[in-house]
Structures are given as C-alpha cells and as structure tokens.
PDB file of C-alpha atoms and ligand atoms in Angstrom:
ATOM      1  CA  UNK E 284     144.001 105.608  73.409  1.00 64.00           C
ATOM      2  CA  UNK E 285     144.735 107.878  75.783  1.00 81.00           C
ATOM      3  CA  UNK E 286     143.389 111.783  75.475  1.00 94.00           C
ATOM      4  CA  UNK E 287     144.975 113.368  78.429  1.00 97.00           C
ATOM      5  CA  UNK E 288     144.959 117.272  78.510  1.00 98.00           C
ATOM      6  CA  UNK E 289     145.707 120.078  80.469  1.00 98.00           C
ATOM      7  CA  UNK E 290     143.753 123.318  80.804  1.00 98.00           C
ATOM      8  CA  UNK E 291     143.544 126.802  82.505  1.00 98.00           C
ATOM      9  CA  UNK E 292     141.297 127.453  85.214  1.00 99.00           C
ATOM     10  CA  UNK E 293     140.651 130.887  86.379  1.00 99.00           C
ATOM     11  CA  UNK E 294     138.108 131.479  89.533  1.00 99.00           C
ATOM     12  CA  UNK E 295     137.637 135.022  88.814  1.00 99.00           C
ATOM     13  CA  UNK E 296     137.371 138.024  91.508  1.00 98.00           C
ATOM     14  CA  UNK E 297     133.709 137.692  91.886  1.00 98.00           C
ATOM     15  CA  UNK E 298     133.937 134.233  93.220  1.00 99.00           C
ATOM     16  CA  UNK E 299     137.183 134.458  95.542  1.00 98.00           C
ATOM     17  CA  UNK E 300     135.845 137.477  97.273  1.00 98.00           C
ATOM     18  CA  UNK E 301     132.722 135.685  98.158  1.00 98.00           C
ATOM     19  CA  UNK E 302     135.638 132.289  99.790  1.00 98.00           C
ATOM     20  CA  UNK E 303     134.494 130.360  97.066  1.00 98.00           C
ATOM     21  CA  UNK E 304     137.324 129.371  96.073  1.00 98.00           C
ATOM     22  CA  UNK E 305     137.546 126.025  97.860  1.00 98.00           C
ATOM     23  CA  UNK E 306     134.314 124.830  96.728  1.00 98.00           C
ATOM     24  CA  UNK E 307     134.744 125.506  93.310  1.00 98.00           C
ATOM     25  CA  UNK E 308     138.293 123.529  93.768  1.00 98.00           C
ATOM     26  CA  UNK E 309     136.188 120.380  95.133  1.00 98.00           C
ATOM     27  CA  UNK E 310     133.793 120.364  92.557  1.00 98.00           C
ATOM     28  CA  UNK E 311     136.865 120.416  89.766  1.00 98.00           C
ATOM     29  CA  UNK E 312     138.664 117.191  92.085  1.00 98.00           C
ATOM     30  CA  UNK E 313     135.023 115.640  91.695  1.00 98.00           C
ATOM     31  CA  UNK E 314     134.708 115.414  88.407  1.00 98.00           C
ATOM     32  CA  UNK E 315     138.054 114.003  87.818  1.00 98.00           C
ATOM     33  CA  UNK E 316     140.004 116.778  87.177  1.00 98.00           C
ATOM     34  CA  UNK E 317     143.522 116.653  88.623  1.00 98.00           C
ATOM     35  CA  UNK E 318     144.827 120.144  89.593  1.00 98.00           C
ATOM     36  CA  UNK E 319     148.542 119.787  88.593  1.00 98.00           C
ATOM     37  CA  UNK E 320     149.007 123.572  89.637  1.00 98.00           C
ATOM     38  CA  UNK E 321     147.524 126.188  91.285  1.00 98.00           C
ATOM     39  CA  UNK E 322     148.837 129.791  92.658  1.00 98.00           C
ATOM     40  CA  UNK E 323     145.624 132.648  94.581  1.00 98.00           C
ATOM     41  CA  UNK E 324     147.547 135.908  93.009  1.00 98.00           C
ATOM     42  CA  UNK E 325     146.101 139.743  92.204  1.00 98.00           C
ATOM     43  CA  UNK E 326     147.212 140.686  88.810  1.00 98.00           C
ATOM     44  CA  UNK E 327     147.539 144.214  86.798  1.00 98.00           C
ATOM     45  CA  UNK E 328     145.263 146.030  84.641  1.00 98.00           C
ATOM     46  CA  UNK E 329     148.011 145.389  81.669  1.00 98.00           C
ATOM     47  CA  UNK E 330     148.318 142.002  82.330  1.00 98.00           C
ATOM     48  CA  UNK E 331     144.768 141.232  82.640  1.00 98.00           C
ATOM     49  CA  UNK E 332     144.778 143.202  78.947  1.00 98.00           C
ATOM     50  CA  UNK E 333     147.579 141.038  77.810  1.00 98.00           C
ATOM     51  CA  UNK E 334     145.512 137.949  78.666  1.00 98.00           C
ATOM     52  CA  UNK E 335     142.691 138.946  77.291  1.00 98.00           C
ATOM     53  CA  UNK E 336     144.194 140.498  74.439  1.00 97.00           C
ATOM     54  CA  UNK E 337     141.935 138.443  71.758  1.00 96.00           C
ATOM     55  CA  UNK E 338     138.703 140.545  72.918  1.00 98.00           C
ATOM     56  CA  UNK E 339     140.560 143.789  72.297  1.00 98.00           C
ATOM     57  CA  UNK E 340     137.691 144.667  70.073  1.00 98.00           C
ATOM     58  CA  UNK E 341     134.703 144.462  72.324  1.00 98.00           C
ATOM     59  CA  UNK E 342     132.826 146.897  74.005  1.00 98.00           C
ATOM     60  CA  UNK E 343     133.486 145.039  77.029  1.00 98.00           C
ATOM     61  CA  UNK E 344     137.810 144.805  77.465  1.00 98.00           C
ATOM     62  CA  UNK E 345     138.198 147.790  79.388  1.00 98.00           C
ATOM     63  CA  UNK E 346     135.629 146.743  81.977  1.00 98.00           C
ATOM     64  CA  UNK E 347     136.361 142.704  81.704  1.00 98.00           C
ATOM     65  CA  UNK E 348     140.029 143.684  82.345  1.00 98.00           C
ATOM     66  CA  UNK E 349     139.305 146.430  85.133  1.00 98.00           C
ATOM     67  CA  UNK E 350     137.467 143.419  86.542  1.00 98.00           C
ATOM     68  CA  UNK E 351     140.268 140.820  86.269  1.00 98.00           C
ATOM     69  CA  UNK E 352     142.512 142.659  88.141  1.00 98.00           C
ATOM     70  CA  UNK E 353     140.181 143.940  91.011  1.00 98.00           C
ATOM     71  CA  UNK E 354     140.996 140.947  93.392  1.00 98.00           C
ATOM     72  CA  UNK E 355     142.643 138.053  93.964  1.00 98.00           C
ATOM     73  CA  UNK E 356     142.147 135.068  91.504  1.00 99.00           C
ATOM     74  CA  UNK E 357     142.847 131.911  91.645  1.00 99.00           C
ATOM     75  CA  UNK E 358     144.843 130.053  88.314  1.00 99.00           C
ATOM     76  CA  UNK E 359     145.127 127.032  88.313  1.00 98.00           C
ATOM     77  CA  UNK E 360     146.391 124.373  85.922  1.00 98.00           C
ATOM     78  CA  UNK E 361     143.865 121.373  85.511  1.00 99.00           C
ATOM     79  CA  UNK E 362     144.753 117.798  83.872  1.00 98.00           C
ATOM     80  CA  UNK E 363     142.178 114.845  82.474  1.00 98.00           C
ATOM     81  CA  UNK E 364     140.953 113.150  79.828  1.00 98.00           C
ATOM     82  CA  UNK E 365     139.243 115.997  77.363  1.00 98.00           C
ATOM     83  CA  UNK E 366     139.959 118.442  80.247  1.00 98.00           C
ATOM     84  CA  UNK E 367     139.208 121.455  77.594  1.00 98.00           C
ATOM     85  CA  UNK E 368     135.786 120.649  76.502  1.00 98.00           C
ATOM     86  CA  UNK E 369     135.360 118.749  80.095  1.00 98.00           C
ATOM     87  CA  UNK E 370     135.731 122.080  81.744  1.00 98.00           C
ATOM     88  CA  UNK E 371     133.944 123.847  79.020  1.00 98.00           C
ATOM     89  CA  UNK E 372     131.081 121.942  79.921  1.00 98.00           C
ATOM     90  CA  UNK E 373     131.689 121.935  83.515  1.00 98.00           C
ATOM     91  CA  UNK E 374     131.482 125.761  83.639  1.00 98.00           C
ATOM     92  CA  UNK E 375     128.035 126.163  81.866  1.00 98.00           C
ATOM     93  CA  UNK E 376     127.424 129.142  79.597  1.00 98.00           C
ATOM     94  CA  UNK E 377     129.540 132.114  79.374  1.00 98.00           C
ATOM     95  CA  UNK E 378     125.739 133.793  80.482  1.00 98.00           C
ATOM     96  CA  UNK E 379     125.394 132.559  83.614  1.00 98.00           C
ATOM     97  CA  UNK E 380     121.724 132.815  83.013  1.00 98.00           C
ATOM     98  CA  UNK E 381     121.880 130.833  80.042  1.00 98.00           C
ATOM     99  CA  UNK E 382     124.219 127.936  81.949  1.00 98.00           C
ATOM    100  CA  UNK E 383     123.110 124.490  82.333  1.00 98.00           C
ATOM    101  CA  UNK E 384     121.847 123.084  85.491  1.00 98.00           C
ATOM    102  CA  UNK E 385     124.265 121.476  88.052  1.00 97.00           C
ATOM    103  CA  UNK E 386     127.214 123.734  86.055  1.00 98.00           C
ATOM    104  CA  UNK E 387     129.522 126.274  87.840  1.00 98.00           C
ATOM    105  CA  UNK E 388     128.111 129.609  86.578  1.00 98.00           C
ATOM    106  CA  UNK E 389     124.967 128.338  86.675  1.00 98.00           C
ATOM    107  CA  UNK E 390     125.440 127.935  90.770  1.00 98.00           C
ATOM    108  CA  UNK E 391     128.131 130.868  91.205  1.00 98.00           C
ATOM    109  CA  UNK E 392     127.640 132.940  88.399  1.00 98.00           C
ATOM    110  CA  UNK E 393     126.038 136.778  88.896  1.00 98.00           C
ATOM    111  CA  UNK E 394     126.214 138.236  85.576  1.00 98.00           C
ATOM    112  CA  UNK E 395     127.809 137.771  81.983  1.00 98.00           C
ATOM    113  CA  UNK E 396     130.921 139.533  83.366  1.00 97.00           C
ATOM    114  CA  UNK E 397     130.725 138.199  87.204  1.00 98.00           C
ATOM    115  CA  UNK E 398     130.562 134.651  85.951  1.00 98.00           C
ATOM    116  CA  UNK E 399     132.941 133.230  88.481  1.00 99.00           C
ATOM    117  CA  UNK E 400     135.295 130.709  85.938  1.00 99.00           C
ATOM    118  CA  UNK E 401     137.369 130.866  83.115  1.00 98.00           C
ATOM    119  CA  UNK E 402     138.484 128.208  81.040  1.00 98.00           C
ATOM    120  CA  UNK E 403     140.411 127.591  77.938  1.00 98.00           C
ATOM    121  CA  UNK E 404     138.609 127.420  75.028  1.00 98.00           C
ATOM    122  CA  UNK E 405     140.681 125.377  73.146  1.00 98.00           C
ATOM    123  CA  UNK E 406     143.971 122.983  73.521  1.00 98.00           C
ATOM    124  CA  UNK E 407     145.969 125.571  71.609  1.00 98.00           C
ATOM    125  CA  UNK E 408     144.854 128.612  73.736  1.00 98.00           C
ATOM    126  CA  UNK E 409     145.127 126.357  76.844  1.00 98.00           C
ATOM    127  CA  UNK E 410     148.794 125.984  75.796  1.00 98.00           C
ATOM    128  CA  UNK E 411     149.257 129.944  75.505  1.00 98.00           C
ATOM    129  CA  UNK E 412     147.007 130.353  78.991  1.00 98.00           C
ATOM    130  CA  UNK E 413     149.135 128.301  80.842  1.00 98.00           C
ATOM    131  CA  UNK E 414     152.217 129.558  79.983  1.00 98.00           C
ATOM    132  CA  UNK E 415     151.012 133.165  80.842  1.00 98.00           C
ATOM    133  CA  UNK E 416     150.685 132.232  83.821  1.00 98.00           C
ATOM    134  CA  UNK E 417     152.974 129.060  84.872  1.00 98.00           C
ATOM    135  CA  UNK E 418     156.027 129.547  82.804  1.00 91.00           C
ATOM    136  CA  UNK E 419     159.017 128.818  84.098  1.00 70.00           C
TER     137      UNK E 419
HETATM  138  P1  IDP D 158     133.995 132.604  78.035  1.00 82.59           P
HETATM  139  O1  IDP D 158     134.585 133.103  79.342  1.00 82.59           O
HETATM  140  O2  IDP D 158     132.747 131.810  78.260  1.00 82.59           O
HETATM  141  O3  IDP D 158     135.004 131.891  77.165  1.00 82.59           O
HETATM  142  P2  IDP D 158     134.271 134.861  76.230  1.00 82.59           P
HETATM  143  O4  IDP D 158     133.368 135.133  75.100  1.00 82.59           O
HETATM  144  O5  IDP D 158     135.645 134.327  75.930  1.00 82.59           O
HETATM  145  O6  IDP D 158     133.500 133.893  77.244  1.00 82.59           O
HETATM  146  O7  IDP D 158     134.405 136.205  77.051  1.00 82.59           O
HETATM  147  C1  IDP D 158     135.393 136.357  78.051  1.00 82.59           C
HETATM  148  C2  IDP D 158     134.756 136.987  79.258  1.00 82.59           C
HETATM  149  O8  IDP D 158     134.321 138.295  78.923  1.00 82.59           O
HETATM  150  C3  IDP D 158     133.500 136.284  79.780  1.00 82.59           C
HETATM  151  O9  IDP D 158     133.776 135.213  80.649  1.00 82.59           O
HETATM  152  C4  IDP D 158     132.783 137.404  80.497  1.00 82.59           C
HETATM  153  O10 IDP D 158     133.354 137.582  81.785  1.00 82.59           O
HETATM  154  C5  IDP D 158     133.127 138.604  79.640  1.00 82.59           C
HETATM  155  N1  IDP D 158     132.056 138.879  78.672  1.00 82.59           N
HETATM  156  C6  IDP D 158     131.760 138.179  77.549  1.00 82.59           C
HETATM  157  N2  IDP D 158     130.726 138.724  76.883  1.00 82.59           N
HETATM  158  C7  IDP D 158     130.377 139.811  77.605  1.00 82.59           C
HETATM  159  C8  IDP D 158     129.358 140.813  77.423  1.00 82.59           C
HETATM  160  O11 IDP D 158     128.566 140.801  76.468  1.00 82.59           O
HETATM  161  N3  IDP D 158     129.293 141.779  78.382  1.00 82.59           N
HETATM  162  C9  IDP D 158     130.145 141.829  79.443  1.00 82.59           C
HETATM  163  N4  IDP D 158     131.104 140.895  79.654  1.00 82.59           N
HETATM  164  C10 IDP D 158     131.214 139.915  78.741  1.00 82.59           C
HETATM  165 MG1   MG D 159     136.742 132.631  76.276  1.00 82.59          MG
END
C-alpha cells in the first residue's frame, strides 16, 4: 500500500545567507524526496508569529520569530513515501549538537535556534504548514 505524503520544508535564514540553499535542496532530491513546490521569499515578524503561533508560550517566540523573518527563506513543499517522519529524521535533532551523524543540522546547524531546517512535525500540521504558505 501506498504511504505517499507531503511535507513543509523550511531552510531557515541562517542557512540561505550562508548559499546553502542549493545543497540542502540536493541532499532532499537524494534521498527521494520530490520537491512538488518551492518559492526563496522574506517574510514578516507577524507572520513568522502566526506560523509559529503553537510556541507562543516559550521563552524563545520573540527571538525564534525575530529570526524567521531576518532573511530570505526558502519553503518548499516536499512529497514521498513517510515524507514527515522521513524528513524528521533527515533533519537530525532540533539541537544541532544533539543531531545524528550524516543529518542536516548536524552538518549545517549552528545553534538550537540557527539550526538551518524546519520540518513538519506531523501530517496534520504539515497540512496547516503548507497551506500557510502555498494556498491558493
Ligand atoms: P523543531 O524545529 O525541531 O520541530 P521545535 O521544538 O518545534 O523544534 O522548535 C521550533 C524552533 O524553535 C526550533 O527549530 C529552534 O529554531 C527554536 N528553538 C527550539 N527550542 C529552542 C530553545 O530552547 N532555545 C532557542 N530556540 C529554540
Ligand atoms: Mg517543530
């Protein structure tokens, strides 16, 4: 049986200011993952709050979403089998210190918040994510 999914993919400012963007986009196409669609935009502070909205209670949102909107990102919409936990996995640890060799933050990552990927937690939120940013 097929388990094809779609998920959001954000390389964050840290990573796009440094022209990784490209790389990071191979290393998605090399593990499989199709990227269906893709858009390099600079967003607000309020919509970077908006998107984040579920860590509204941390000591970190104002700085996370200061940070989101400080560059350019690049969203992107990415389809395969299991892509949720794929790209979970893919990514490493939130920590990049605490990531998993060979994984994107692991490679990329300079700190907790500078950690160079997002992804969708779950096929739910990946529904929500992508229509934040893709709907049309
Ligand atoms: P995730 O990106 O691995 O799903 P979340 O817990 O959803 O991690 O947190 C969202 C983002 O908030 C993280 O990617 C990271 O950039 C930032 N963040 C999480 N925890 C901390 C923290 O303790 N200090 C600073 N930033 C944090
Ligand atoms: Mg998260």
């Amino acid at each position: 049986m097929s388990n094809l999914e779609r998920t959001l993919s954000i390389i964050k400012p840290d990573a796009v200011s440094r022209s990784l963007d490209n790389e990071i986009k191979e290393i998605f196409k090399s593990r499989g993952f199709l990227i269906i669609k893709e858009k390099k935009i600079q967003i607000e502070k309020p919509e970077a709050e908006k998107f984040y909205k579920v860590h509204e209670t941390k000591p970190f949102y104002d700085d996370l979403c200061t940070y989101l909107s400080s560059g350019p990102i690049v969203v992107m919409v990415l389809e395969k089998e299991n892509a949720v936990l794929d790209n979970r996995e893919l990514m490493g640890a939130t920590n990049p210190k605490d990531a998993a060799a060979g994984t994107i933050r692991k490679k990329y990552g300079i700190s907790i918040d500078k950690n160079s990927v997002h992804g969708s937690d779950s096929i739910e939120n990946a529904k929500i994510e992508i229509d934040f940013f893709f709907k049309d």
